[in-house]
Amino acid sequence: GAVVSQHPSWVICKSGTSVKIECRSLDFQATTMFWYRQFPKQSLMLMATSNEGSKATYEQGVEKDKFLINHASLTLSTLTVTSAHPEDSSFYICSARFSTRGIYEQYFGPGTRLTVT
Amino acid sequence: RKEVEQDPGPFNVPEGATVAFNCTYSNSASQSFFWYRQDCRKEPKLLMSVYSSGNEDGRFTAQLNRASQYISLLIRDSKLSDSATYLCVVTSMDTGRRALTFGSGTRLQVQP
């Protein structure tokens, strides 16, 4: 299957700092990228959807000014958690999607574990 | 009501057992259905798609009942390596925006 990478795989930061997470599709061009968040023992929750070159669409309850998403190219999307707080500690997973002959395929990155102290 | 509901488990079964997971979804317009597997502290990985006619992949069988809005996954001859969380996933046809909607997952622990 297609490969999606994320960097960093884990990060520990102090409260009030900003953290940038990169998501790359390595061997395909992703028309759409998704950002999910997963708290312990809970399901993945979609945070936002981004299409290359346009503004991200955020799910209800997700603050767009806190979680900045940039999808500058067909292979790279970034999520910046601004002024992180301990409650932002979570597992952040990106997913990249492309279509071939009308069939959509979606692949996940390995995730970034964020701990805010 | 959650869009996708699953029994959280855990299901503790001995090696070789047959185990079945169920999932219900609330959006009757849902068109695509999947089972994903997620290992601890890892990303979800696609296990299999679920088709209306039902489908089988080795020891795994998936069934879809659109009338009841119900999906199932059957695992035969369980292996220790099957221990993981199994996520039921649905998506609508509005794929221009809509991403996958995940259930909360059912945890399986296969014991020797």
mmCIF file of C-alpha atoms in Angstrom:
data_model
loop_
_atom_site.group_PDB
_atom_site.id
_atom_site.type_symbol
_atom_site.label_atom_id
_atom_site.label_comp_id
_atom_site.label_asym_id
_atom_site.label_seq_id
_atom_site.Cartn_x
_atom_site.Cartn_y
_atom_site.Cartn_z
ATOM 1 C CA GLY A 1 0.000 0.000 0.000
ATOM 2 C CA ALA A 2 0.911 3.658 -0.189
ATOM 3 C CA VAL A 3 3.174 5.195 2.444
ATOM 4 C CA VAL A 4 2.408 8.167 4.629
ATOM 5 C CA SER A 5 5.005 9.503 7.023
ATOM 6 C CA GLN A 6 4.679 11.774 10.020
ATOM 7 C CA HIS A 7 7.291 13.740 11.852
ATOM 8 C CA PRO A 8 7.982 13.821 14.696
ATOM 9 C CA SER A 9 6.742 10.476 15.981
ATOM 10 C CA TRP A 10 6.620 11.846 19.499
ATOM 11 C CA VAL A 11 7.173 15.196 21.127
ATOM 12 C CA ILE A 12 7.183 16.553 24.651
ATOM 13 C CA CYS A 13 6.751 20.276 25.065
ATOM 14 C CA LYS A 14 6.033 22.806 27.753
ATOM 15 C CA SER A 15 2.666 24.440 28.136
ATOM 16 C CA GLY A 16 2.350 27.562 26.013
ATOM 17 C CA THR A 17 4.681 26.492 23.238
ATOM 18 C CA SER A 18 3.683 25.620 19.686
ATOM 19 C CA VAL A 19 4.309 22.300 18.009
ATOM 20 C CA LYS A 20 4.352 21.562 14.288
ATOM 21 C CA ILE A 21 3.603 18.115 12.947
ATOM 22 C CA GLU A 22 4.374 17.199 9.349
ATOM 23 C CA CYS A 23 2.519 14.673 7.258
ATOM 24 C CA ARG A 24 3.907 13.514 3.928
ATOM 25 C CA SER A 25 2.636 11.146 1.300
ATOM 26 C CA LEU A 26 5.796 9.490 0.047
ATOM 27 C CA ASP A 27 4.843 7.722 -3.131
ATOM 28 C CA PHE A 28 1.625 9.346 -4.258
ATOM 29 C CA GLN A 29 -0.026 12.731 -4.530
ATOM 30 C CA ALA A 30 -2.737 13.231 -1.960
ATOM 31 C CA THR A 31 -5.600 15.399 -3.092
ATOM 32 C CA THR A 32 -7.009 15.415 0.414
ATOM 33 C CA MET A 33 -5.436 15.039 3.819
ATOM 34 C CA PHE A 34 -7.169 14.504 7.119
ATOM 35 C CA TRP A 35 -6.067 15.120 10.669
ATOM 36 C CA TYR A 36 -7.374 12.950 13.479
ATOM 37 C CA ARG A 37 -6.877 12.971 17.215
ATOM 38 C CA GLN A 38 -7.163 10.007 19.524
ATOM 39 C CA PHE A 39 -7.270 10.147 23.310
ATOM 40 C CA PRO A 40 -6.478 7.012 25.317
ATOM 41 C CA LYS A 41 -9.072 4.270 24.946
ATOM 42 C CA GLN A 42 -11.151 6.416 22.625
ATOM 43 C CA SER A 43 -11.855 6.357 18.932
ATOM 44 C CA LEU A 44 -10.161 8.459 16.305
ATOM 45 C CA MET A 45 -11.899 11.798 16.009
ATOM 46 C CA LEU A 46 -11.651 13.781 12.815
ATOM 47 C CA MET A 47 -10.314 17.270 13.434
ATOM 48 C CA ALA A 48 -10.127 18.729 9.954
ATOM 49 C CA THR A 49 -10.030 18.014 6.260
ATOM 50 C CA SER A 50 -7.707 19.842 3.919
ATOM 51 C CA ASN A 51 -7.426 19.977 0.173
ATOM 52 C CA GLU A 52 -4.216 21.143 -1.424
ATOM 53 C CA GLY A 53 -4.151 24.878 -1.972
ATOM 54 C CA SER A 54 -7.322 25.666 -0.057
ATOM 55 C CA LYS A 55 -8.282 26.345 3.530
ATOM 56 C CA ALA A 56 -8.936 23.425 5.800
ATOM 57 C CA THR A 57 -12.456 22.517 6.870
ATOM 58 C CA TYR A 58 -12.658 22.001 10.602
ATOM 59 C CA GLU A 59 -15.051 19.737 12.451
ATOM 60 C CA GLN A 60 -17.392 21.221 14.990
ATOM 61 C CA GLY A 61 -15.658 21.975 18.257
ATOM 62 C CA VAL A 62 -12.155 22.149 16.794
ATOM 63 C CA GLU A 63 -10.608 25.601 17.055
ATOM 64 C CA LYS A 64 -9.094 26.609 13.750
ATOM 65 C CA ASP A 65 -6.940 29.299 15.366
ATOM 66 C CA LYS A 66 -5.448 26.763 17.739
ATOM 67 C CA PHE A 67 -4.897 23.961 15.244
ATOM 68 C CA LEU A 68 -3.387 25.556 12.168
ATOM 69 C CA ILE A 69 -3.349 23.401 9.082
ATOM 70 C CA ASN A 70 -1.333 24.137 5.988
ATOM 71 C CA HIS A 71 -1.608 21.957 2.901
ATOM 72 C CA ALA A 72 0.921 23.621 0.659
ATOM 73 C CA SER A 73 1.524 20.786 -1.767
ATOM 74 C CA LEU A 74 0.056 17.472 -2.857
ATOM 75 C CA THR A 75 2.526 15.613 -0.671
ATOM 76 C CA LEU A 76 2.758 17.720 2.475
ATOM 77 C CA SER A 77 0.352 18.906 5.128
ATOM 78 C CA THR A 78 1.294 20.396 8.482
ATOM 79 C CA LEU A 79 -0.630 20.725 11.715
ATOM 80 C CA THR A 80 0.553 23.310 14.194
ATOM 81 C CA VAL A 81 -0.773 23.135 17.729
ATOM 82 C CA THR A 82 -0.436 26.688 18.955
ATOM 83 C CA SER A 83 -0.012 27.561 22.630
ATOM 84 C CA ALA A 84 -0.314 23.926 23.592
ATOM 85 C CA HIS A 85 -1.817 22.972 26.935
ATOM 86 C CA PRO A 86 -1.810 19.661 28.814
ATOM 87 C CA GLU A 87 -5.318 18.883 27.561
ATOM 88 C CA ASP A 88 -3.917 18.909 24.012
ATOM 89 C CA SER A 89 -1.809 15.877 24.880
ATOM 90 C CA SER A 90 -3.006 13.205 22.492
ATOM 91 C CA PHE A 91 -2.137 10.949 19.590
ATOM 92 C CA TYR A 92 -2.396 12.914 16.343
ATOM 93 C CA ILE A 93 -2.741 10.914 13.151
ATOM 94 C CA CYS A 94 -2.824 12.214 9.624
ATOM 95 C CA SER A 95 -4.325 10.432 6.695
ATOM 96 C CA ALA A 96 -3.846 11.007 2.996
ATOM 97 C CA ARG A 97 -6.282 10.150 0.257
ATOM 98 C CA PHE A 98 -6.042 9.855 -3.481
ATOM 99 C CA SER A 99 -8.305 8.498 -6.140
ATOM 100 C CA THR A 100 -7.635 6.194 -9.019
ATOM 101 C CA ARG A 101 -10.354 5.835 -11.629
ATOM 102 C CA GLY A 102 -12.950 7.069 -9.181
ATOM 103 C CA ILE A 103 -11.898 4.717 -6.388
ATOM 104 C CA TYR A 104 -10.698 6.438 -3.247
ATOM 105 C CA GLU A 105 -7.867 5.035 -1.189
ATOM 106 C CA GLN A 106 -6.912 6.426 2.183
ATOM 107 C CA TYR A 107 -3.766 5.688 4.139
ATOM 108 C CA PHE A 108 -2.699 6.648 7.619
ATOM 109 C CA GLY A 109 0.542 8.015 8.932
ATOM 110 C CA PRO A 110 2.135 6.345 11.966
ATOM 111 C CA GLY A 111 0.923 9.088 14.293
ATOM 112 C CA THR A 112 2.553 11.667 16.534
ATOM 113 C CA ARG A 113 2.264 11.359 20.271
ATOM 114 C CA LEU A 114 2.172 14.802 21.851
ATOM 115 C CA THR A 115 2.701 15.296 25.561
ATOM 116 C CA VAL A 116 2.339 18.783 26.958
ATOM 117 C CA THR A 117 3.751 19.300 30.441
ATOM 118 C CA ARG B 1 -26.418 8.580 19.410
ATOM 119 C CA LYS B 2 -22.980 7.843 17.954
ATOM 120 C CA GLU B 3 -22.739 7.421 14.199
ATOM 121 C CA VAL B 4 -20.927 4.131 14.574
ATOM 122 C CA GLU B 5 -21.345 1.955 17.653
ATOM 123 C CA GLN B 6 -19.347 -1.042 18.732
ATOM 124 C CA ASP B 7 -19.128 -3.205 21.817
ATOM 125 C CA PRO B 8 -15.843 -2.058 23.405
ATOM 126 C CA GLY B 9 -15.044 -5.473 24.830
ATOM 127 C CA PRO B 10 -12.509 -6.647 25.760
ATOM 128 C CA PHE B 11 -13.044 -10.037 24.242
ATOM 129 C CA ASN B 12 -10.705 -12.531 25.874
ATOM 130 C CA VAL B 13 -10.576 -15.736 23.866
ATOM 131 C CA PRO B 14 -8.238 -18.738 23.745
ATOM 132 C CA GLU B 15 -6.117 -19.470 20.706
ATOM 133 C CA GLY B 16 -8.094 -21.286 18.058
ATOM 134 C CA ALA B 17 -11.430 -19.816 19.093
ATOM 135 C CA THR B 18 -13.895 -18.178 16.749
ATOM 136 C CA VAL B 19 -14.925 -14.662 17.696
ATOM 137 C CA ALA B 20 -17.449 -12.268 16.189
ATOM 138 C CA PHE B 21 -17.656 -8.503 16.439
ATOM 139 C CA ASN B 22 -20.707 -6.434 15.661
ATOM 140 C CA CYS B 23 -21.147 -2.838 14.649
ATOM 141 C CA THR B 24 -24.168 -0.654 13.954
ATOM 142 C CA TYR B 25 -24.272 2.632 12.083
ATOM 143 C CA SER B 26 -26.890 5.341 12.208
ATOM 144 C CA ASN B 27 -26.532 7.076 8.837
ATOM 145 C CA SER B 28 -28.643 5.194 6.341
ATOM 146 C CA ALA B 29 -26.832 7.063 3.537
ATOM 147 C CA SER B 30 -23.545 5.402 4.437
ATOM 148 C CA GLN B 31 -22.157 3.640 1.413
ATOM 149 C CA SER B 32 -18.742 2.232 2.193
ATOM 150 C CA PHE B 33 -17.811 0.022 5.099
ATOM 151 C CA PHE B 34 -14.514 -1.224 6.422
ATOM 152 C CA TRP B 35 -12.868 -3.014 9.274
ATOM 153 C CA TYR B 36 -9.576 -1.571 10.469
ATOM 154 C CA ARG B 37 -7.166 -3.028 12.964
ATOM 155 C CA GLN B 38 -5.265 -0.854 15.423
ATOM 156 C CA ASP B 39 -2.429 -2.137 17.537
ATOM 157 C CA CYS B 40 -1.545 -0.376 20.767
ATOM 158 C CA ARG B 41 -0.020 3.052 20.144
ATOM 159 C CA LYS B 42 -0.049 2.543 16.388
ATOM 160 C CA GLU B 43 -2.064 3.916 13.503
ATOM 161 C CA PRO B 44 -5.109 2.032 12.175
ATOM 162 C CA LYS B 45 -4.529 -0.271 9.258
ATOM 163 C CA LEU B 46 -7.115 -1.485 6.809
ATOM 164 C CA LEU B 47 -8.089 -5.086 7.470
ATOM 165 C CA MET B 48 -10.798 -5.481 4.871
ATOM 166 C CA SER B 49 -13.598 -3.735 3.061
ATOM 167 C CA VAL B 50 -17.145 -4.950 3.632
ATOM 168 C CA TYR B 51 -19.343 -5.649 0.643
ATOM 169 C CA SER B 52 -23.079 -6.172 0.484
ATOM 170 C CA SER B 53 -22.638 -9.769 -0.575
ATOM 171 C CA GLY B 54 -20.278 -10.466 2.293
ATOM 172 C CA ASN B 55 -16.646 -11.250 1.797
ATOM 173 C CA GLU B 56 -13.974 -13.493 3.174
ATOM 174 C CA ASP B 57 -10.227 -13.126 3.439
ATOM 175 C CA GLY B 58 -8.561 -16.160 4.925
ATOM 176 C CA ARG B 59 -9.740 -16.509 8.513
ATOM 177 C CA PHE B 60 -11.700 -13.260 8.370
ATOM 178 C CA THR B 61 -15.287 -12.916 7.168
ATOM 179 C CA ALA B 62 -17.170 -9.641 6.963
ATOM 180 C CA GLN B 63 -20.916 -9.249 6.554
ATOM 181 C CA LEU B 64 -23.119 -6.244 5.884
ATOM 182 C CA ASN B 65 -26.843 -5.959 6.553
ATOM 183 C CA ARG B 66 -28.042 -2.670 5.087
ATOM 184 C CA ALA B 67 -31.632 -3.118 6.239
ATOM 185 C CA SER B 68 -30.528 -3.410 9.857
ATOM 186 C CA GLN B 69 -27.540 -1.061 9.387
ATOM 187 C CA TYR B 70 -25.315 -3.693 10.884
ATOM 188 C CA ILE B 71 -21.817 -4.922 10.075
ATOM 189 C CA SER B 72 -20.008 -7.922 11.475
ATOM 190 C CA LEU B 73 -16.524 -9.377 11.491
ATOM 191 C CA LEU B 74 -15.863 -13.039 12.179
ATOM 192 C CA ILE B 75 -12.396 -14.310 13.008
ATOM 193 C CA ARG B 76 -11.846 -18.048 12.895
ATOM 194 C CA ASP B 77 -8.972 -19.985 14.456
ATOM 195 C CA SER B 78 -7.765 -16.980 16.459
ATOM 196 C CA LYS B 79 -4.025 -16.411 16.688
ATOM 197 C CA LEU B 80 -2.099 -14.581 19.379
ATOM 198 C CA SER B 81 -1.179 -12.030 16.707
ATOM 199 C CA ASP B 82 -4.855 -11.184 16.221
ATOM 200 C CA SER B 83 -4.821 -9.374 19.574
ATOM 201 C CA ALA B 84 -5.632 -5.758 18.738
ATOM 202 C CA THR B 85 -8.484 -3.286 18.624
ATOM 203 C CA TYR B 86 -10.835 -3.716 15.685
ATOM 204 C CA LEU B 87 -12.436 -0.567 14.350
ATOM 205 C CA CYS B 88 -15.641 -0.465 12.371
ATOM 206 C CA VAL B 89 -15.527 2.346 9.830
ATOM 207 C CA VAL B 90 -18.157 3.829 7.542
ATOM 208 C CA THR B 91 -18.160 6.612 5.007
ATOM 209 C CA SER B 92 -20.779 8.370 2.957
ATOM 210 C CA MET B 93 -20.721 8.924 -0.773
ATOM 211 C CA ASP B 94 -19.948 12.609 -0.315
ATOM 212 C CA THR B 95 -16.276 11.779 -0.467
ATOM 213 C CA GLY B 96 -15.299 15.240 -1.556
ATOM 214 C CA ARG B 97 -15.291 16.224 2.085
ATOM 215 C CA ARG B 98 -16.357 13.337 4.210
ATOM 216 C CA ALA B 99 -13.654 11.274 5.802
ATOM 217 C CA LEU B 100 -13.939 7.924 7.453
ATOM 218 C CA THR B 101 -16.082 7.745 10.586
ATOM 219 C CA PHE B 102 -14.649 5.376 13.144
ATOM 220 C CA GLY B 103 -16.371 3.360 15.813
ATOM 221 C CA SER B 104 -14.710 3.341 19.208
ATOM 222 C CA GLY B 105 -13.308 -0.106 18.573
ATOM 223 C CA THR B 106 -13.582 -3.566 20.062
ATOM 224 C CA ARG B 107 -10.550 -4.875 21.868
ATOM 225 C CA LEU B 108 -9.575 -8.500 21.306
ATOM 226 C CA GLN B 109 -7.102 -10.363 23.481
ATOM 227 C CA VAL B 110 -6.212 -13.852 22.315
ATOM 228 C CA GLN B 111 -4.690 -15.936 25.081
ATOM 229 C CA PRO B 112 -2.391 -18.959 24.808
#
